[in-house]
PDB file of C-alpha atoms and ligand atoms in Angstrom:
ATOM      1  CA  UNK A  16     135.641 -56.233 -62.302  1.00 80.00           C
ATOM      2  CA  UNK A  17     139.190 -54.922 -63.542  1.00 95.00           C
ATOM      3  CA  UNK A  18     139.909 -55.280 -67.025  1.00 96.00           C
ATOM      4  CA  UNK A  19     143.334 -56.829 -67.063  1.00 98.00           C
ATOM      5  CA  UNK A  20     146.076 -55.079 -68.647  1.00 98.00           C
ATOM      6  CA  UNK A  21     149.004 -56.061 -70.350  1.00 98.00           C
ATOM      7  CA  UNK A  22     151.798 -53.458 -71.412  1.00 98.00           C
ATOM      8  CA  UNK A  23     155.203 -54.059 -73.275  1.00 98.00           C
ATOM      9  CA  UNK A  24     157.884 -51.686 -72.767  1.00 98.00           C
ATOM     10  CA  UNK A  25     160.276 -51.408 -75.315  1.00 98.00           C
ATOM     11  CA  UNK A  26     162.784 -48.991 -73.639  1.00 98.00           C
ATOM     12  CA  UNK A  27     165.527 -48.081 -75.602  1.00 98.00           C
ATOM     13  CA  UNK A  28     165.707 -51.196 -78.162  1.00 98.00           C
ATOM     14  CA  UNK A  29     165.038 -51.707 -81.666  1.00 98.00           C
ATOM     15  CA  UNK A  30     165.751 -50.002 -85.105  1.00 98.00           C
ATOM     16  CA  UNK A  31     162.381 -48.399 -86.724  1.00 98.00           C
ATOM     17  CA  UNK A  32     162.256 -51.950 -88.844  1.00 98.00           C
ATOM     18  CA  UNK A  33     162.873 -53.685 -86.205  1.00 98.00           C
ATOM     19  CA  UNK A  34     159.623 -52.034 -84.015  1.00 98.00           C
ATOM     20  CA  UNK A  35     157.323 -51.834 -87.114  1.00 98.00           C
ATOM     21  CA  UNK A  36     158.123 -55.888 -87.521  1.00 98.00           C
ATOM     22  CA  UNK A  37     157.394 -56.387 -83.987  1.00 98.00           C
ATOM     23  CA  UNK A  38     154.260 -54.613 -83.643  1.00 98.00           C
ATOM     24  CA  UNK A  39     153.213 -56.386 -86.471  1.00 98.00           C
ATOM     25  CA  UNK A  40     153.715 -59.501 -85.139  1.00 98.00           C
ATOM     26  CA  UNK A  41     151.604 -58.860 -82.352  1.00 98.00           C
ATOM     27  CA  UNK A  42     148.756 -57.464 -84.188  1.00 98.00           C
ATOM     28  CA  UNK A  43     149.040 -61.153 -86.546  1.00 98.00           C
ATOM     29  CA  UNK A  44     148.867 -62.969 -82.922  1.00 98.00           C
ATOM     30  CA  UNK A  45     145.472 -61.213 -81.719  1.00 97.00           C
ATOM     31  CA  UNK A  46     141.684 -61.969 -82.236  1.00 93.00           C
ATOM     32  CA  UNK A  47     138.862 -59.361 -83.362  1.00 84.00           C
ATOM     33  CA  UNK A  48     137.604 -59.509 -79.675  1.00 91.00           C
ATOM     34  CA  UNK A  49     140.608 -58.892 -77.791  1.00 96.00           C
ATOM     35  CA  UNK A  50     141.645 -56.194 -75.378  1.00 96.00           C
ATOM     36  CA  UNK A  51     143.634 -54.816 -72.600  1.00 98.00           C
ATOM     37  CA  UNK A  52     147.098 -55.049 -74.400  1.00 98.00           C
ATOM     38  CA  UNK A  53     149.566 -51.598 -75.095  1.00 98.00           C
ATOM     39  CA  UNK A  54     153.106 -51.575 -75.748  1.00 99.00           C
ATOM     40  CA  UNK A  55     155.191 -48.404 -74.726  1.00 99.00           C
ATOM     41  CA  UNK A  56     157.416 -47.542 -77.511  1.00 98.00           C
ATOM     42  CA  UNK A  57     160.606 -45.255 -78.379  1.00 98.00           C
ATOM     43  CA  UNK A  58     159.389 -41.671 -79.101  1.00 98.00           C
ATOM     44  CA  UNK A  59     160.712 -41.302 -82.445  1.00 98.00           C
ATOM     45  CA  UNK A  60     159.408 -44.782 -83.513  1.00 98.00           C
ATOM     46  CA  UNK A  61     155.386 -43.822 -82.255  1.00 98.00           C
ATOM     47  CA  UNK A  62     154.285 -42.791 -85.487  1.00 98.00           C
ATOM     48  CA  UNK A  63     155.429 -45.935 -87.426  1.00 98.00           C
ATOM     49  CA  UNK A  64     154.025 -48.152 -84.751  1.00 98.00           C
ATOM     50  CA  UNK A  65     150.650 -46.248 -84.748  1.00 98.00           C
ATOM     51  CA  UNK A  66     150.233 -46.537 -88.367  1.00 98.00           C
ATOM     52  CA  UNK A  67     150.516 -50.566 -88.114  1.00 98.00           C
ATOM     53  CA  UNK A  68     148.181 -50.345 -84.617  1.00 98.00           C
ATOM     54  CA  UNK A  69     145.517 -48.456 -85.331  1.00 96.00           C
ATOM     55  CA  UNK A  70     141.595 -49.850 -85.561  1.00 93.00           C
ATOM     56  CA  UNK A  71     143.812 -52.674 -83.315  1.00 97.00           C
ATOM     57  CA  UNK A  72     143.302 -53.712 -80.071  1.00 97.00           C
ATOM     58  CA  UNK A  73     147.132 -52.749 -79.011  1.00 98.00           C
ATOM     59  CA  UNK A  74     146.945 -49.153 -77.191  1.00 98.00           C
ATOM     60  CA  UNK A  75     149.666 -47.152 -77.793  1.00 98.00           C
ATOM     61  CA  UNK A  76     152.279 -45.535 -75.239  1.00 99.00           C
ATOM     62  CA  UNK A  77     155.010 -43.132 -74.569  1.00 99.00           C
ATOM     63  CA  UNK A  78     157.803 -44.510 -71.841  1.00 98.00           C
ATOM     64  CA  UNK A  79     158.226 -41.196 -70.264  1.00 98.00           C
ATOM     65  CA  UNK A  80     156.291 -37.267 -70.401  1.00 98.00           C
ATOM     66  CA  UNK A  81     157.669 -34.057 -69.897  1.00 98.00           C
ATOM     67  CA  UNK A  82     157.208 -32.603 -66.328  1.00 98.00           C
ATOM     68  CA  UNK A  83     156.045 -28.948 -68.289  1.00 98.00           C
ATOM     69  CA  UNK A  84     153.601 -28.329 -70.500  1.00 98.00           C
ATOM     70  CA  UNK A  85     155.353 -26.563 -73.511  1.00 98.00           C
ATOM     71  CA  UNK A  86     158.322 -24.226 -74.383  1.00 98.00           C
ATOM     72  CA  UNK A  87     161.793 -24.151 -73.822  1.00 98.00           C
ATOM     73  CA  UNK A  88     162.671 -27.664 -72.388  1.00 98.00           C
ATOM     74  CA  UNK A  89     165.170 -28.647 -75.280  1.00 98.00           C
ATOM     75  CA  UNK A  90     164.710 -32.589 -75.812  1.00 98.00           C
ATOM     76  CA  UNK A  91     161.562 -33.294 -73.737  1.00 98.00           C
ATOM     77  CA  UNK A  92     158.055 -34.149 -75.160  1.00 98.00           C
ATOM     78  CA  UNK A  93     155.347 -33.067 -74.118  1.00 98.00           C
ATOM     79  CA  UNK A  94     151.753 -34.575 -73.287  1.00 98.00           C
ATOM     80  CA  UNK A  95     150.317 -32.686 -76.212  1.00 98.00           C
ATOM     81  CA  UNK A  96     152.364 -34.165 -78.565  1.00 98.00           C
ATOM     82  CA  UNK A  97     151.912 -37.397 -77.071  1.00 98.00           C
ATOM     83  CA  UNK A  98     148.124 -37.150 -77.421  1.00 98.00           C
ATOM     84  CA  UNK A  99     149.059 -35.970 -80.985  1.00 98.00           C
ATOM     85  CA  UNK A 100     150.967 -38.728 -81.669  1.00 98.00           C
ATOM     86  CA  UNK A 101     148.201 -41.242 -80.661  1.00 98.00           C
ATOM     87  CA  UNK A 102     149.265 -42.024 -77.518  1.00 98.00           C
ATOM     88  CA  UNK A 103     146.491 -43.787 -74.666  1.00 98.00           C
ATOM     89  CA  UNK A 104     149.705 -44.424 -71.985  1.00 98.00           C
ATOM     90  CA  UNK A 105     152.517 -42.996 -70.917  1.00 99.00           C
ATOM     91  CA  UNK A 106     154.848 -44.179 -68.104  1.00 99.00           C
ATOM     92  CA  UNK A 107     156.095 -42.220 -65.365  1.00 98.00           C
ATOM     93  CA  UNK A 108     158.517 -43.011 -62.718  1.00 98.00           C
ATOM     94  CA  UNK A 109     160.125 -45.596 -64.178  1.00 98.00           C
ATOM     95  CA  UNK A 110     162.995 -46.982 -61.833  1.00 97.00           C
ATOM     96  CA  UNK A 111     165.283 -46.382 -64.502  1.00 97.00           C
ATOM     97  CA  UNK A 112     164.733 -42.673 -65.379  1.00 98.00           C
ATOM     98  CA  UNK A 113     164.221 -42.522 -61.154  1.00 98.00           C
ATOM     99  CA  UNK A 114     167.896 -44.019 -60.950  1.00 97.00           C
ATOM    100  CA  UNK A 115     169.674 -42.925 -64.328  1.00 97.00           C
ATOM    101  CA  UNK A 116     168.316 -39.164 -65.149  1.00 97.00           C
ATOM    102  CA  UNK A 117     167.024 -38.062 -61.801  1.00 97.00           C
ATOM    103  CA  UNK A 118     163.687 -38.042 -61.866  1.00 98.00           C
ATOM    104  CA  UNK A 119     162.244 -37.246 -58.310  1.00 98.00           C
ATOM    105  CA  UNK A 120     158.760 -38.397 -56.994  1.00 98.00           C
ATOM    106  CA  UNK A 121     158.010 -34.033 -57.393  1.00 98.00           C
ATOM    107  CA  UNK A 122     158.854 -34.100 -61.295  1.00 98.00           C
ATOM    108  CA  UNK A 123     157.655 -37.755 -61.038  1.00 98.00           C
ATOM    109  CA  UNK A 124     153.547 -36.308 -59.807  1.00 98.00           C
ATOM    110  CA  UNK A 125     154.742 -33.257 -62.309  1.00 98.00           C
ATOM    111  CA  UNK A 126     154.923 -35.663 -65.060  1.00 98.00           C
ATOM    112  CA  UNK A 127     151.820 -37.790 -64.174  1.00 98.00           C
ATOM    113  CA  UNK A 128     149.500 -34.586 -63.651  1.00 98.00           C
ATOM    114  CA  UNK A 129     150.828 -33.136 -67.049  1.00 98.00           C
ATOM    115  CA  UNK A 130     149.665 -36.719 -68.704  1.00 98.00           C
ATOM    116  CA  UNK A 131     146.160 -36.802 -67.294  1.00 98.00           C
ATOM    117  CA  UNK A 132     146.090 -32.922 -68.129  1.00 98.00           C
ATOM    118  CA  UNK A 133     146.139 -33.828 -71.869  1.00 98.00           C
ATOM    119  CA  UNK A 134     144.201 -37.310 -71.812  1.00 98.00           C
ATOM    120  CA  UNK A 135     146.911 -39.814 -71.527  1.00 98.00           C
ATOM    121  CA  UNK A 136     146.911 -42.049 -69.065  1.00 98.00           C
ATOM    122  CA  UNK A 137     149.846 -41.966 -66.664  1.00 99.00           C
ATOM    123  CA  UNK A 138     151.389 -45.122 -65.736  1.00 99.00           C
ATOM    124  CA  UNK A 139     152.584 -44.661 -62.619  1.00 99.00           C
ATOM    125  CA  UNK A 140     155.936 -46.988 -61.766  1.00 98.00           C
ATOM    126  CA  UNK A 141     156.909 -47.620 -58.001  1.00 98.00           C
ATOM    127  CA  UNK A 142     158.971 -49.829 -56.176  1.00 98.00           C
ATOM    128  CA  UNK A 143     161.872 -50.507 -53.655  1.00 97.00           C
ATOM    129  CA  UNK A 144     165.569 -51.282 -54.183  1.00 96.00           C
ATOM    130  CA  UNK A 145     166.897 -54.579 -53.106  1.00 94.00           C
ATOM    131  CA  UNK A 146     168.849 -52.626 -49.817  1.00 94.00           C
ATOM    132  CA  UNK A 147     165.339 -51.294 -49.263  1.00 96.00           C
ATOM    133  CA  UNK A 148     163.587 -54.624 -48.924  1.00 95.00           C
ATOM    134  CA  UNK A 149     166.611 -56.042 -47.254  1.00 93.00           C
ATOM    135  CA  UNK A 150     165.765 -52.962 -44.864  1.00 96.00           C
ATOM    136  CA  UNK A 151     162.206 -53.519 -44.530  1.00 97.00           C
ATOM    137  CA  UNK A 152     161.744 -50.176 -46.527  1.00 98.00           C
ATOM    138  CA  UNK A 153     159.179 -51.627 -49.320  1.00 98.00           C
ATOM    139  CA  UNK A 154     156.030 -50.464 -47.457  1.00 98.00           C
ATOM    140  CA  UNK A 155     157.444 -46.996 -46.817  1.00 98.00           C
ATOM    141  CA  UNK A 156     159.005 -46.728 -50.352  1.00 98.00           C
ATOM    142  CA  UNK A 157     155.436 -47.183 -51.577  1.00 98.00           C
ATOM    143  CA  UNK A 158     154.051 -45.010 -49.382  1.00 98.00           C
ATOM    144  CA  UNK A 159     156.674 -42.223 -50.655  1.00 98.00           C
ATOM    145  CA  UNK A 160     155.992 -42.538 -54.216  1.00 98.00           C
ATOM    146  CA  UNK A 161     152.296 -43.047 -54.088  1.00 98.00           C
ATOM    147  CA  UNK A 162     151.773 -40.169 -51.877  1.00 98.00           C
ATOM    148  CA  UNK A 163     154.118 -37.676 -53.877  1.00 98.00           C
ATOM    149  CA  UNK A 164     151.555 -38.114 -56.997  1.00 98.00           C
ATOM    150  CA  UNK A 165     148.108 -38.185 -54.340  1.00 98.00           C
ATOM    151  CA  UNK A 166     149.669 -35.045 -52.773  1.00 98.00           C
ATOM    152  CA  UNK A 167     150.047 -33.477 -56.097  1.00 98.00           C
ATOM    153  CA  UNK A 168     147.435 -34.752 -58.069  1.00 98.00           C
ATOM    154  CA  UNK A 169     144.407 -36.283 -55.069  1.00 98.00           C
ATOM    155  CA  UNK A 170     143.240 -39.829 -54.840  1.00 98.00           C
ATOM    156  CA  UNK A 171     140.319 -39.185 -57.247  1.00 98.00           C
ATOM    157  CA  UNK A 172     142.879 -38.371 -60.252  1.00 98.00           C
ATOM    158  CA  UNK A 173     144.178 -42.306 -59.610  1.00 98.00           C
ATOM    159  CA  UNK A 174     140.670 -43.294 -61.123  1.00 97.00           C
ATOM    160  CA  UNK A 175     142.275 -42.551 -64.715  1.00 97.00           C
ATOM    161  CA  UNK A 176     145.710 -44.031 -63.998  1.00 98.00           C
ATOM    162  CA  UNK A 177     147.410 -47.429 -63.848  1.00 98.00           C
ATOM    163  CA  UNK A 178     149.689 -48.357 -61.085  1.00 98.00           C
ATOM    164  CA  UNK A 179     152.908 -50.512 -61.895  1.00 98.00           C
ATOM    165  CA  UNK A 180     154.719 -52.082 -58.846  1.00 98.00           C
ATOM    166  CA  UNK A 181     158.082 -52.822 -60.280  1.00 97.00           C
ATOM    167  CA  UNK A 182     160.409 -53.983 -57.495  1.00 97.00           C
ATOM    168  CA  UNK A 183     163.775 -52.488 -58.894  1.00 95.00           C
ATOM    169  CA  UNK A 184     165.677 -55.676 -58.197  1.00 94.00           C
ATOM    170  CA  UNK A 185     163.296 -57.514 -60.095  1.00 93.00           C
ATOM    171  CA  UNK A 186     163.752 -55.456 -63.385  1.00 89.00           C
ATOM    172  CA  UNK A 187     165.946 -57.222 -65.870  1.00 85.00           C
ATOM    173  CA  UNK A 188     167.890 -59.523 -63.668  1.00 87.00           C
ATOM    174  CA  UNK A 189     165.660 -62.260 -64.532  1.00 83.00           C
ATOM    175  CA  UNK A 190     164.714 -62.366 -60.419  1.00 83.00           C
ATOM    176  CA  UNK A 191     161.177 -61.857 -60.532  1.00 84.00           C
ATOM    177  CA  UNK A 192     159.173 -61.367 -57.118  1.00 89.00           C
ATOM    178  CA  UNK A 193     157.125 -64.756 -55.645  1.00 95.00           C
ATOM    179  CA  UNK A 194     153.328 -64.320 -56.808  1.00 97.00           C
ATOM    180  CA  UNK A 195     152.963 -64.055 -53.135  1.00 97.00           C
ATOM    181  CA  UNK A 196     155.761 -60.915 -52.754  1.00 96.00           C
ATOM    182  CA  UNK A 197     153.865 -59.341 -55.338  1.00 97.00           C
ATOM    183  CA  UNK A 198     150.354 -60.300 -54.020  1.00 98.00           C
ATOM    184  CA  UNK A 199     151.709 -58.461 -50.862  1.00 98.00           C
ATOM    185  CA  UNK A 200     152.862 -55.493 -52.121  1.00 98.00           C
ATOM    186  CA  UNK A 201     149.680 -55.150 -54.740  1.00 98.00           C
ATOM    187  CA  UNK A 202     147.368 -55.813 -51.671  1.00 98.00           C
ATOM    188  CA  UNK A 203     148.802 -53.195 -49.535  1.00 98.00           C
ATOM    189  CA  UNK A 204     148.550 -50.952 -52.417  1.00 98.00           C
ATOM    190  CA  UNK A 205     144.983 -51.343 -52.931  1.00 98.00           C
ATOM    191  CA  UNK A 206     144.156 -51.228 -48.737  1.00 98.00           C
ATOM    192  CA  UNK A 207     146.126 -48.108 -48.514  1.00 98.00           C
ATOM    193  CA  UNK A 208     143.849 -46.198 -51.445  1.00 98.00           C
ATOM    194  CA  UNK A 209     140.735 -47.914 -49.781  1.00 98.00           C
ATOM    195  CA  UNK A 210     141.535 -46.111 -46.708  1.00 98.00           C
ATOM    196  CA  UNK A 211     141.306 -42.584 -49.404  1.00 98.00           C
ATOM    197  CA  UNK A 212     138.805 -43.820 -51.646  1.00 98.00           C
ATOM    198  CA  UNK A 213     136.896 -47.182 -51.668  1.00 98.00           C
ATOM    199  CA  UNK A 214     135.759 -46.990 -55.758  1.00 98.00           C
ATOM    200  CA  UNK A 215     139.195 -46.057 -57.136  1.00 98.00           C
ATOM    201  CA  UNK A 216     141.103 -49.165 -55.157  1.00 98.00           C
ATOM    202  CA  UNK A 217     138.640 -51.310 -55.968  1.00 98.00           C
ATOM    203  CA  UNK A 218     138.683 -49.864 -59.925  1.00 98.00           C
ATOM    204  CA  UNK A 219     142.652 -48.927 -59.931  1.00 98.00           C
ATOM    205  CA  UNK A 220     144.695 -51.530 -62.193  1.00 98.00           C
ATOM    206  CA  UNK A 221     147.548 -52.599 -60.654  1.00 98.00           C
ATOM    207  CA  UNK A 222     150.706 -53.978 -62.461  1.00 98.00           C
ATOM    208  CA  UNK A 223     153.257 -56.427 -62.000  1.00 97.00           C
ATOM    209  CA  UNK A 224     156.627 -55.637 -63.690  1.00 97.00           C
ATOM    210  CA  UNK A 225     160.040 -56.942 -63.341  1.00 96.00           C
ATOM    211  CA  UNK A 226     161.239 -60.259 -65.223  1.00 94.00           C
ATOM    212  CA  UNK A 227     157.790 -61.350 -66.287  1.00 96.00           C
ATOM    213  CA  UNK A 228     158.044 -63.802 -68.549  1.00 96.00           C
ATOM    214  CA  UNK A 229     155.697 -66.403 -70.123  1.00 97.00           C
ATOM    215  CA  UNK A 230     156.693 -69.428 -67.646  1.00 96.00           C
ATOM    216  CA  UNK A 231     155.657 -67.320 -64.947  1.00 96.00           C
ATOM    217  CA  UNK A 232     152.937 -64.796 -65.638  1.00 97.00           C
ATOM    218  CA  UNK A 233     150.194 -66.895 -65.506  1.00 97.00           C
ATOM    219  CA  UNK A 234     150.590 -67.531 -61.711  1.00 97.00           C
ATOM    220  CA  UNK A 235     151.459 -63.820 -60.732  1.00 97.00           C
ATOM    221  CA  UNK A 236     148.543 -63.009 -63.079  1.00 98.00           C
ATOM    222  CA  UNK A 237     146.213 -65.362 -60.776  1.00 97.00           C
ATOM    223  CA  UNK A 238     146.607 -62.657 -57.611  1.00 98.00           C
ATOM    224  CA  UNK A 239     144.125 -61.234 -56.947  1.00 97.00           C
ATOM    225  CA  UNK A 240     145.619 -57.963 -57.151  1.00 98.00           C
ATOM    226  CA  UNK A 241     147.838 -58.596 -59.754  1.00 98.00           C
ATOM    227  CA  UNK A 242     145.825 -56.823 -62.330  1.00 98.00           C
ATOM    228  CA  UNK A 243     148.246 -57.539 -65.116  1.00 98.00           C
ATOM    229  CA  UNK A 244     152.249 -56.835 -66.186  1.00 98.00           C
ATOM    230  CA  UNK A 245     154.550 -54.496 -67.714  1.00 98.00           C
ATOM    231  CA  UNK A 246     156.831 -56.411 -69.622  1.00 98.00           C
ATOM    232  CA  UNK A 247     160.515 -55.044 -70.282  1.00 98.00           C
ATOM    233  CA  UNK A 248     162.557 -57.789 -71.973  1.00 97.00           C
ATOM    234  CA  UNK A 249     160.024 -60.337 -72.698  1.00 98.00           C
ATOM    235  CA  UNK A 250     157.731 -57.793 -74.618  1.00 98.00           C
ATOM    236  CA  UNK A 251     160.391 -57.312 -77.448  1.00 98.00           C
ATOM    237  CA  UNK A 252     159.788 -60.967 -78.394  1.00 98.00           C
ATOM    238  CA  UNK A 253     156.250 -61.082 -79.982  1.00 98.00           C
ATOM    239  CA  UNK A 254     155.976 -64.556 -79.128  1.00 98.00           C
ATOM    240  CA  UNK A 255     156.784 -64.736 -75.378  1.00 98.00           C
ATOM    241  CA  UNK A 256     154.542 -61.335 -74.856  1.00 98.00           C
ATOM    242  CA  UNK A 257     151.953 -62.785 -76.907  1.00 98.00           C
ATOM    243  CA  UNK A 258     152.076 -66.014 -74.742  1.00 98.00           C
ATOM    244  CA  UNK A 259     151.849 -63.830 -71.323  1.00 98.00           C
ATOM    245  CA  UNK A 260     149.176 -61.655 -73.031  1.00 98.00           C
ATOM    246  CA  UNK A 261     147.204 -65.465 -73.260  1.00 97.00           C
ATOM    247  CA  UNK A 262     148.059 -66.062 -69.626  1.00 94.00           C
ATOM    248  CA  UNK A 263     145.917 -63.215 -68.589  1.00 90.00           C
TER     249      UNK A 263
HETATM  250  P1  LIG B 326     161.841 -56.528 -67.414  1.00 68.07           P
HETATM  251  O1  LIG B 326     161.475 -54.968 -67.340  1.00 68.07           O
HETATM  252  O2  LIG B 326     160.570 -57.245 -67.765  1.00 68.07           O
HETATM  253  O3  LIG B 326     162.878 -56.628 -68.499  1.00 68.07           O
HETATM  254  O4  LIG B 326     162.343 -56.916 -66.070  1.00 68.07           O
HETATM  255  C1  LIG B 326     160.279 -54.525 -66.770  1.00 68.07           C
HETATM  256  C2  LIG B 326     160.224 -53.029 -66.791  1.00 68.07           C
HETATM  257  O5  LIG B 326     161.264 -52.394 -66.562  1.00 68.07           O
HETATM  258  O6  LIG B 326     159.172 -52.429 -67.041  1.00 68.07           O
END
């Protein structure tokens, strides 16, 4: 049975009072007993939001990871120092580092190996363009970015990774996929890694992300491969995330 999983990402919002409010917020919205809940944060705002989720249930996470290890990379961070800094997660992939600072699905499976190399889990973003759907390209899209980290990395290293399917049109427009053009695109997912490896599709989480928001999580959450969401706009409200978090 997958544990369901639901991650905020901050991206590049919020003053450090401004985070350290929020992620107290959601730590005053959760029970002793709860779990499977992370929100990826600015770098340079980790520490201050470790310090108010620690002995929590909110995992921490980075939103990106250096595609090297250590030395002269001026303004990247590495995996060490996010395992330093506390983190569980990091994202890689993201459709907007993919589209806005050129990250390629080789520095993409770069980034992802360097993350597991360290002990942070990679959270590994895919997902088509709205000209790529319109193309019929979403199948092959996944297929591209999937196997660029499974060439790099092998199937078995997905067993201590999460998947996000973020259908780039989908990502703050407020047009979020059907449950059912989700459901497809998780399902395929999973089938294709069943094909490699039977235990890590049936044990892989997979997200949903793009424009999930409370009114609609709880029926994309009810997929069955929908194995929770990463949450871009409606995670910097503690509320609304809070209120998807319950969904799950
Ligand atoms: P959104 O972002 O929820 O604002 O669409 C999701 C994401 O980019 O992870």
């Amino acid at each position: 049975m997958r544990q369901t999983l639901i991650m905020g990402n901050w991206k590049m919002n919020g003053t450090r009072a401004e985070s350290q409010a929020l992620a107290k917020a959601i730590v005053a919205g959760l029970d002793a007993g709860d779990q499977g809940i992370a929100v990826c944060v600015p770098f340079v705002y980790l520490s201050d939001v470790l310090s108010i989720i620690e002995s929590t249930p909110v995992a921490l996470g980075a939103q990106n990871v250096a595609d090297q290890e250590k030395g002269a990379y001026t303004g990247e961070i590495s995996a060490t120092m996010l395992k330093d800094c506390g983190c569980t997660y990091a994202l890689v992939g993201h459709s907007e580092r993919r589209t806005y600072y050129g990250d390629t699905d080789t520095s993409v499976a770069a980034r992802f190996c360097q993350a597991q190399k360290q002990g942070v889990t990679p959270v590994l973003c895919i997902g088509e363009t709205l000209e790529e759907r319109e193309q019929d390209k979403t199948f092959s899209v996944i297929d591209q970015q999937l196997n660029a980290v499974i060439d790099a990395a092998g199937v078995e290293a997905l067993a201590n990774a999460v998947i996000a399917y973020e259908p780039v049109w989908a990502i703050g427009t407020g047009k979020t996929a059907t449950a059912e053009q989700a459901q497809e695109v998780h399902q395929y997912i999973r089938e294709g890694l069943a094909k490699q490896n039977a235990d890590v599709a049936e044990n892989v989480q997979i997200l949903y992300g793009g424009s999930m928001k409370p009114e609609n999580a709880g029926e994309l959450l009810s997929m069955n491969d929908i194995d929770g969401g990463l949450i871009g706009g409606a995670s910097l409200d503690a509320e609304s995330f809070l209120s998807i978090y319950r969904s799950a």
